[in-house]
Amino acid sequence: MPIRSLLTGLLWMAFLACAAAAPRAEYKIVTASKTGTYIQIGRDLATWVAEPADIDLEVLESKGSAENVQRMRFEPGVKLALVQSDVYQAFLDEAKAGNADAGNIIRPLRLVMPLYDEEIYFVARADSPLNSIHEIRNKVIGVGPLGSGTALTSRTLYQLMFGEPLPTANAQYLSNEEALARLTVDKSIDVAIIVAGQPAKLFSDMKAEARNYIKILKLDDAAPETARAKKTYFPAVIRAASYPTWLKADVTTLTVKAYLVTYDYGLQSTVGNLGRFAESLCINFDKLQANGHPKWKQVRLELPALSQGWRYYAPMEKRMRTCIARRAAVAASTAVQAPPPSRACTEQELVLGICRR
């Protein structure tokens, strides 16, 4: 039996003994639009993590991260959310600055684990004179819907790059689909900013003719605006292999981190259910990477140190750390020792008849 299968089997036997006695819970997770990556990640969690943990997890669409934070805090039944790191940090910054509403919303929220980097797409018309991200100053921009993480990311990036807020008259709060229509049909905007982990369904569904209508602006490392943007965001590559039907070459861009978020619950039944979810996430992590969205392959099963003001949800953290350690121990105990490398025998070993090649 392969080591990975043995490892999963041993962990799963222990997990099932705990899950069998627990009542089935009905929870919700808020994600993003139906053409984005978040909703696919949510569906993967429902299938490969929640279901084995005896939890019915309903995957809900949303406008994105900023709305998700609000719904995570106040909407009944929502126990999990997908949130961009810059949105989470923005709420913490507002709370630290004295905004009582921001503090009331963000302080009880907790992280489950970091996930992956989401690429930021700066989309322009194919015939646009714009070629690089730092050229969007004073352009009319589709920044994402109000309440979305994309809207906050767009405005934050603009402020970082140009040292001034995005002019109100230049910001159009549109869904991804609306922004692309405004960009290419009535040409009322110059750029659409879209945040989505690749491959994103919105772009994967495009036909070869898409290259006649749109292009993705590239990150210019030599531009001073890029250096300023990198204080908060990180460089990345949108790969042509992610969109082979229409994207001809890789495009450099920026990214933002995605996190799985919950609330600081104290009710015993909820603590138990989310603890099972956390352990199932650990045990079934290989299945997520093998069967889920390609972005799962970029996720590492670990709980790194967090920035100031960020905290893990302790009951889930404890279960995950215990499971991660158990996985490592089982893997180490079942590892097959490699034979020592062969070497040439010395003349003395040959004479004594103790040559072991």
Coordinates of C-alpha atoms in Angstrom, one line a residue:
M1 CA 0.0 0.0 0.0
P2 CA 1.4 3.5 -0.9
I3 CA 2.6 5.5 2.1
R4 CA 0.2 8.3 1.4
S5 CA -2.8 5.9 1.3
L6 CA -1.7 4.3 4.6
L7 CA -1.2 7.7 6.2
T8 CA -4.7 8.8 5.2
G9 CA -6.3 5.5 6.3
L10 CA -4.8 5.7 9.8
L11 CA -5.8 9.3 10.3
W12 CA -9.2 8.6 8.9
M13 CA -9.9 5.8 11.3
A14 CA -9.2 7.9 14.3
F15 CA -11.3 10.8 12.8
L16 CA -14.4 8.7 12.1
A17 CA -14.5 7.5 15.7
C18 CA -15.0 11.1 16.8
A19 CA -17.3 12.2 14.0
A20 CA -19.8 9.3 14.3
A21 CA -21.3 10.5 17.6
A22 CA -21.8 14.1 16.5
P23 CA -25.1 15.4 15.1
R24 CA -25.0 16.7 11.5
A25 CA -24.6 20.5 11.3
E26 CA -25.9 22.8 8.6
Y27 CA -23.5 25.7 8.0
K28 CA -22.8 28.3 5.2
I29 CA -19.7 29.7 3.6
V30 CA -19.6 33.0 1.8
T31 CA -17.3 33.2 -1.3
A32 CA -17.6 35.5 -4.3
S33 CA -19.2 35.6 -7.8
K34 CA -20.1 32.5 -9.7
T35 CA -17.3 33.1 -12.2
G36 CA -14.6 33.6 -9.7
T37 CA -12.2 31.2 -7.9
Y38 CA -13.6 31.6 -4.4
I39 CA -16.8 29.9 -5.1
Q40 CA -15.0 26.9 -6.5
I41 CA -12.8 26.7 -3.4
G42 CA -16.0 26.8 -1.3
R43 CA -17.5 23.9 -3.3
D44 CA -14.3 21.9 -2.8
L45 CA -14.4 22.5 0.9
A46 CA -18.1 21.4 1.0
T47 CA -17.3 18.2 -0.9
W48 CA -13.9 17.1 0.4
V49 CA -13.9 18.5 3.9
A50 CA -17.4 19.3 5.2
E51 CA -19.2 16.2 3.9
P52 CA -16.7 13.8 5.5
A53 CA -17.0 15.8 8.7
D54 CA -20.8 15.2 8.7
I55 CA -21.5 18.9 8.0
D56 CA -23.8 20.2 5.3
L57 CA -21.9 23.3 4.0
E58 CA -24.0 25.6 1.7
V59 CA -21.8 27.6 -0.6
L60 CA -23.1 31.2 -1.1
E61 CA -22.3 33.7 -3.8
S62 CA -21.3 37.2 -2.7
K63 CA -19.8 40.5 -3.9
G64 CA -16.5 39.5 -2.4
S65 CA -14.2 39.8 0.6
A66 CA -15.5 43.1 2.2
E67 CA -19.1 41.8 2.1
N68 CA -17.9 38.4 3.3
V69 CA -16.5 40.0 6.5
Q70 CA -19.8 41.6 7.2
R71 CA -21.8 38.5 6.6
M72 CA -19.4 36.3 8.5
R73 CA -20.0 38.6 11.5
F74 CA -23.8 39.1 11.3
E75 CA -25.6 36.7 9.0
P76 CA -27.1 33.6 10.7
G77 CA -25.7 30.3 9.7
V78 CA -22.5 31.7 8.0
K79 CA -19.7 30.0 9.8
L80 CA -16.9 30.4 7.3
A81 CA -15.8 33.0 4.8
L82 CA -13.1 33.5 2.2
V83 CA -11.3 36.9 2.6
Q84 CA -8.4 38.7 1.0
S85 CA -5.5 39.6 3.3
D86 CA -5.6 43.3 2.4
V87 CA -9.3 43.5 3.2
Y88 CA -8.8 41.9 6.6
Q89 CA -5.9 44.2 7.3
A90 CA -7.9 47.2 6.2
F91 CA -10.6 46.4 8.9
L92 CA -7.8 46.0 11.5
D93 CA -6.3 49.3 10.5
E94 CA -9.7 51.1 10.7
A95 CA -10.3 49.6 14.1
K96 CA -6.8 50.7 15.3
A97 CA -7.5 54.2 14.1
G98 CA -10.6 54.3 16.3
N99 CA -13.4 53.2 14.0
A100 CA -15.8 51.5 16.4
D101 CA -17.8 49.8 13.7
A102 CA -14.7 48.3 12.1
G103 CA -13.6 47.1 15.5
N104 CA -16.9 45.5 16.3
I105 CA -16.8 43.7 13.0
I106 CA -13.2 42.4 12.9
R107 CA -12.1 41.8 16.5
P108 CA -14.2 38.6 16.9
L109 CA -13.1 37.1 13.6
R110 CA -10.4 34.5 13.5
L111 CA -8.4 32.8 10.8
V112 CA -8.6 29.1 10.0
M113 CA -5.6 29.0 7.7
P114 CA -3.9 30.9 4.8
L115 CA -4.7 29.6 1.4
Y116 CA -3.2 30.8 -1.8
D117 CA -2.2 34.0 -3.7
E118 CA -4.9 35.6 -5.9
E119 CA -3.8 37.2 -9.1
I120 CA -4.9 40.8 -9.9
Y121 CA -5.8 41.3 -13.5
F122 CA -5.7 44.7 -15.1
V123 CA -7.7 44.3 -18.3
A124 CA -7.7 46.8 -21.1
R125 CA -9.0 46.8 -24.7
A126 CA -6.8 45.1 -27.2
D127 CA -6.4 48.4 -29.1
S128 CA -5.6 50.4 -26.0
P129 CA -2.4 52.4 -25.9
L130 CA -2.0 51.2 -22.3
N131 CA 0.5 48.3 -21.8
S132 CA 1.7 48.5 -18.2
I133 CA -0.1 48.6 -14.9
H134 CA 1.5 51.9 -13.8
E135 CA -0.1 53.6 -16.8
I136 CA -3.7 53.5 -15.4
R137 CA -3.4 56.9 -13.6
N138 CA -6.4 59.2 -14.3
K139 CA -8.1 56.5 -16.3
V140 CA -11.7 55.4 -15.8
I141 CA -11.5 52.1 -14.0
G142 CA -14.0 49.3 -13.2
V143 CA -12.9 48.6 -9.6
G144 CA -15.4 45.8 -8.7
P145 CA -18.7 46.0 -6.9
L146 CA -19.3 48.0 -3.7
G147 CA -18.6 45.7 -0.8
S148 CA -16.1 43.6 -2.7
G149 CA -12.5 42.9 -1.9
T150 CA -11.7 43.8 -5.5
A151 CA -12.9 47.4 -4.9
L152 CA -10.7 47.8 -1.8
T153 CA -7.7 46.3 -3.6
S154 CA -8.2 48.6 -6.6
R155 CA -8.4 51.7 -4.5
T156 CA -5.5 50.6 -2.2
L157 CA -3.3 49.8 -5.2
Y158 CA -4.1 53.2 -6.8
Q159 CA -3.2 55.0 -3.6
L160 CA 0.0 53.2 -3.2
M161 CA 1.2 53.6 -6.8
F162 CA 0.3 57.3 -7.3
G163 CA 0.2 58.7 -3.8
E164 CA -3.3 60.0 -4.1
P165 CA -6.8 58.5 -3.9
L166 CA -8.5 57.2 -7.0
P167 CA -10.8 60.1 -8.2
T168 CA -14.4 59.4 -7.4
A169 CA -15.4 60.3 -11.0
N170 CA -13.0 57.7 -12.3
A171 CA -14.2 54.7 -10.2
Q172 CA -17.0 52.5 -11.6
Y173 CA -18.3 49.9 -9.2
L174 CA -19.2 47.0 -11.5
S175 CA -19.2 43.2 -11.4
N176 CA -16.6 41.5 -13.4
E177 CA -19.0 40.8 -16.2
E178 CA -20.4 44.3 -16.3
A179 CA -16.9 45.7 -16.3
L180 CA -15.8 43.7 -19.3
A181 CA -19.0 44.7 -21.1
R182 CA -18.4 48.4 -20.4
L183 CA -14.8 48.0 -21.4
T184 CA -15.4 46.3 -24.8
V185 CA -18.9 47.2 -25.9
D186 CA -19.7 50.8 -24.9
K187 CA -16.1 51.6 -24.1
S188 CA -17.2 53.8 -21.1
I189 CA -14.2 52.6 -19.0
D190 CA -10.5 52.2 -19.8
V191 CA -9.5 49.4 -17.5
A192 CA -11.2 46.6 -15.5
I193 CA -9.5 45.4 -12.4
I194 CA -10.4 41.8 -11.5
V195 CA -9.0 39.7 -8.6
A196 CA -9.2 36.0 -9.0
G197 CA -7.0 33.0 -8.6
Q198 CA -5.9 31.4 -11.8
P199 CA -7.3 29.6 -13.7
A200 CA -10.4 31.8 -13.1
K201 CA -13.6 30.6 -14.8
L202 CA -14.3 34.1 -16.1
F203 CA -11.2 33.9 -18.3
S204 CA -11.1 30.1 -18.9
D205 CA -14.5 30.3 -20.6
M206 CA -13.3 32.8 -23.2
K207 CA -12.8 31.8 -26.8
A208 CA -9.7 32.4 -29.0
E209 CA -11.4 35.6 -30.3
A210 CA -11.1 37.2 -26.9
R211 CA -7.6 38.4 -27.8
N212 CA -9.1 40.6 -30.4
Y213 CA -11.0 42.5 -27.7
I214 CA -9.0 42.5 -24.5
K215 CA -5.4 42.3 -23.2
I216 CA -3.9 42.1 -19.7
L217 CA -1.6 44.9 -18.6
K218 CA 1.9 43.8 -17.4
L219 CA 3.8 44.8 -14.3
D220 CA 6.9 46.9 -15.1
D221 CA 9.6 46.3 -12.5
A222 CA 11.4 49.4 -13.6
A223 CA 8.5 51.8 -12.8
P224 CA 8.7 53.6 -9.4
E225 CA 5.0 53.0 -9.0
T226 CA 5.7 49.2 -9.0
A227 CA 8.1 49.6 -6.1
R228 CA 5.5 51.4 -4.1
A229 CA 2.8 48.8 -4.9
K230 CA 5.2 46.0 -3.7
K231 CA 5.1 47.4 -0.2
T232 CA 1.7 45.6 0.2
Y233 CA 1.3 43.3 -2.8
F234 CA 3.6 40.7 -4.3
P235 CA 4.7 40.1 -7.9
A236 CA 3.3 37.1 -9.8
V237 CA 2.7 35.7 -13.3
I238 CA -0.5 35.0 -15.1
R239 CA 0.4 32.0 -17.1
A240 CA -0.6 31.5 -20.7
A241 CA -1.1 27.9 -19.8
S242 CA -4.0 28.9 -17.6
Y243 CA -5.9 30.4 -20.6
P244 CA -4.5 28.6 -23.6
T245 CA -7.4 29.4 -25.9
W246 CA -6.6 33.1 -26.0
L247 CA -3.6 34.2 -23.9
K248 CA -0.5 34.0 -26.1
A249 CA 2.2 34.8 -23.4
D250 CA 2.7 34.9 -19.7
V251 CA 1.9 38.3 -18.1
T252 CA 3.6 39.6 -14.9
T253 CA 1.2 41.1 -12.3
L254 CA 0.5 41.5 -8.6
T255 CA -1.2 39.2 -6.0
V256 CA -3.0 39.3 -2.8
K257 CA -3.3 36.4 -0.3
A258 CA -6.6 34.5 0.3
Y259 CA -7.6 33.3 3.8
L260 CA -10.2 31.0 5.3
V261 CA -11.9 32.9 8.1
T262 CA -14.3 32.0 10.9
Y263 CA -15.6 33.6 14.2
D264 CA -14.5 33.2 17.8
Y265 CA -17.4 30.8 18.7
G266 CA -17.9 29.6 22.2
L267 CA -21.0 27.4 21.9
Q268 CA -19.9 23.8 22.6
S269 CA -21.7 22.3 19.6
T270 CA -20.2 24.8 17.2
V271 CA -16.7 24.4 18.7
G272 CA -17.1 20.6 18.2
N273 CA -18.4 20.9 14.6
L274 CA -15.7 23.3 13.5
G275 CA -13.0 21.2 15.2
R276 CA -14.2 18.2 13.1
F277 CA -14.1 20.4 10.0
A278 CA -10.5 21.5 10.9
E279 CA -9.4 17.9 11.3
S280 CA -11.1 16.8 8.1
L281 CA -9.4 19.6 6.3
C282 CA -6.0 18.2 7.5
I283 CA -6.9 14.6 6.8
N284 CA -8.4 15.2 3.4
F285 CA -5.9 17.8 2.3
D286 CA -4.3 15.4 -0.3
K287 CA -7.8 14.9 -1.8
L288 CA -8.3 18.7 -2.1
Q289 CA -5.0 19.0 -4.0
A290 CA -5.7 16.0 -6.2
N291 CA -9.4 16.7 -7.0
G292 CA -10.1 20.4 -6.3
H293 CA -9.3 23.6 -8.0
P294 CA -5.7 23.9 -9.3
K295 CA -5.1 26.6 -6.7
W296 CA -5.1 24.0 -3.9
K297 CA -1.7 22.8 -5.2
Q298 CA -0.3 26.1 -4.1
V299 CA -1.7 25.8 -0.5
R300 CA 0.6 24.5 2.2
L301 CA -0.8 22.5 5.1
E302 CA 0.7 24.7 7.8
L303 CA -0.2 27.5 10.2
P304 CA 2.5 30.2 10.0
A305 CA 3.0 33.0 12.4
L306 CA 0.6 35.9 11.9
S307 CA 0.9 39.6 11.7
Q308 CA 0.0 41.7 14.7
G309 CA -3.8 41.8 15.3
W310 CA -4.4 38.5 13.4
R311 CA -5.3 35.4 15.4
Y312 CA -6.2 31.8 14.6
Y313 CA -9.4 30.3 16.0
A314 CA -7.9 28.3 18.9
P315 CA -10.2 25.2 18.8
M316 CA -9.5 24.7 15.1
E317 CA -5.8 25.6 15.4
K318 CA -5.4 23.0 18.1
R319 CA -7.0 20.2 16.1
M320 CA -5.1 21.1 13.0
R321 CA -1.7 21.3 14.7
T322 CA -2.3 18.0 16.3
C323 CA -3.3 16.4 13.0
I324 CA -0.4 18.0 11.1
A325 CA 2.0 16.6 13.7
R326 CA 0.3 13.2 13.5
R327 CA 0.6 13.2 9.7
A328 CA 4.3 13.9 10.0
A329 CA 4.9 11.2 12.6
V330 CA 3.0 8.6 10.5
A331 CA 4.9 9.6 7.4
A332 CA 8.2 9.3 9.2
S333 CA 7.4 5.9 10.7
T334 CA 6.2 4.4 7.4
A335 CA 9.0 5.9 5.2
V336 CA 11.0 3.4 3.3
Q337 CA 14.7 3.7 4.0
A338 CA 16.7 4.1 0.8
P339 CA 19.5 1.7 0.3
P340 CA 23.0 3.2 0.8
P341 CA 24.6 4.3 -2.5
S342 CA 26.8 1.8 -4.2
R343 CA 30.6 2.3 -4.2
A344 CA 33.6 0.6 -5.6
C345 CA 35.2 -1.9 -3.2
T346 CA 38.8 -1.3 -2.0
E347 CA 41.5 -3.9 -2.8
Q348 CA 41.7 -4.9 0.8
E349 CA 37.9 -5.6 1.0
L350 CA 38.2 -7.8 -2.1
V351 CA 41.1 -9.7 -0.6
L352 CA 39.2 -10.3 2.7
G353 CA 36.0 -11.3 0.9
I354 CA 33.9 -8.6 2.6
C355 CA 33.1 -6.5 -0.5
R356 CA 29.5 -5.3 -0.4
R357 CA 28.6 -3.5 -3.5

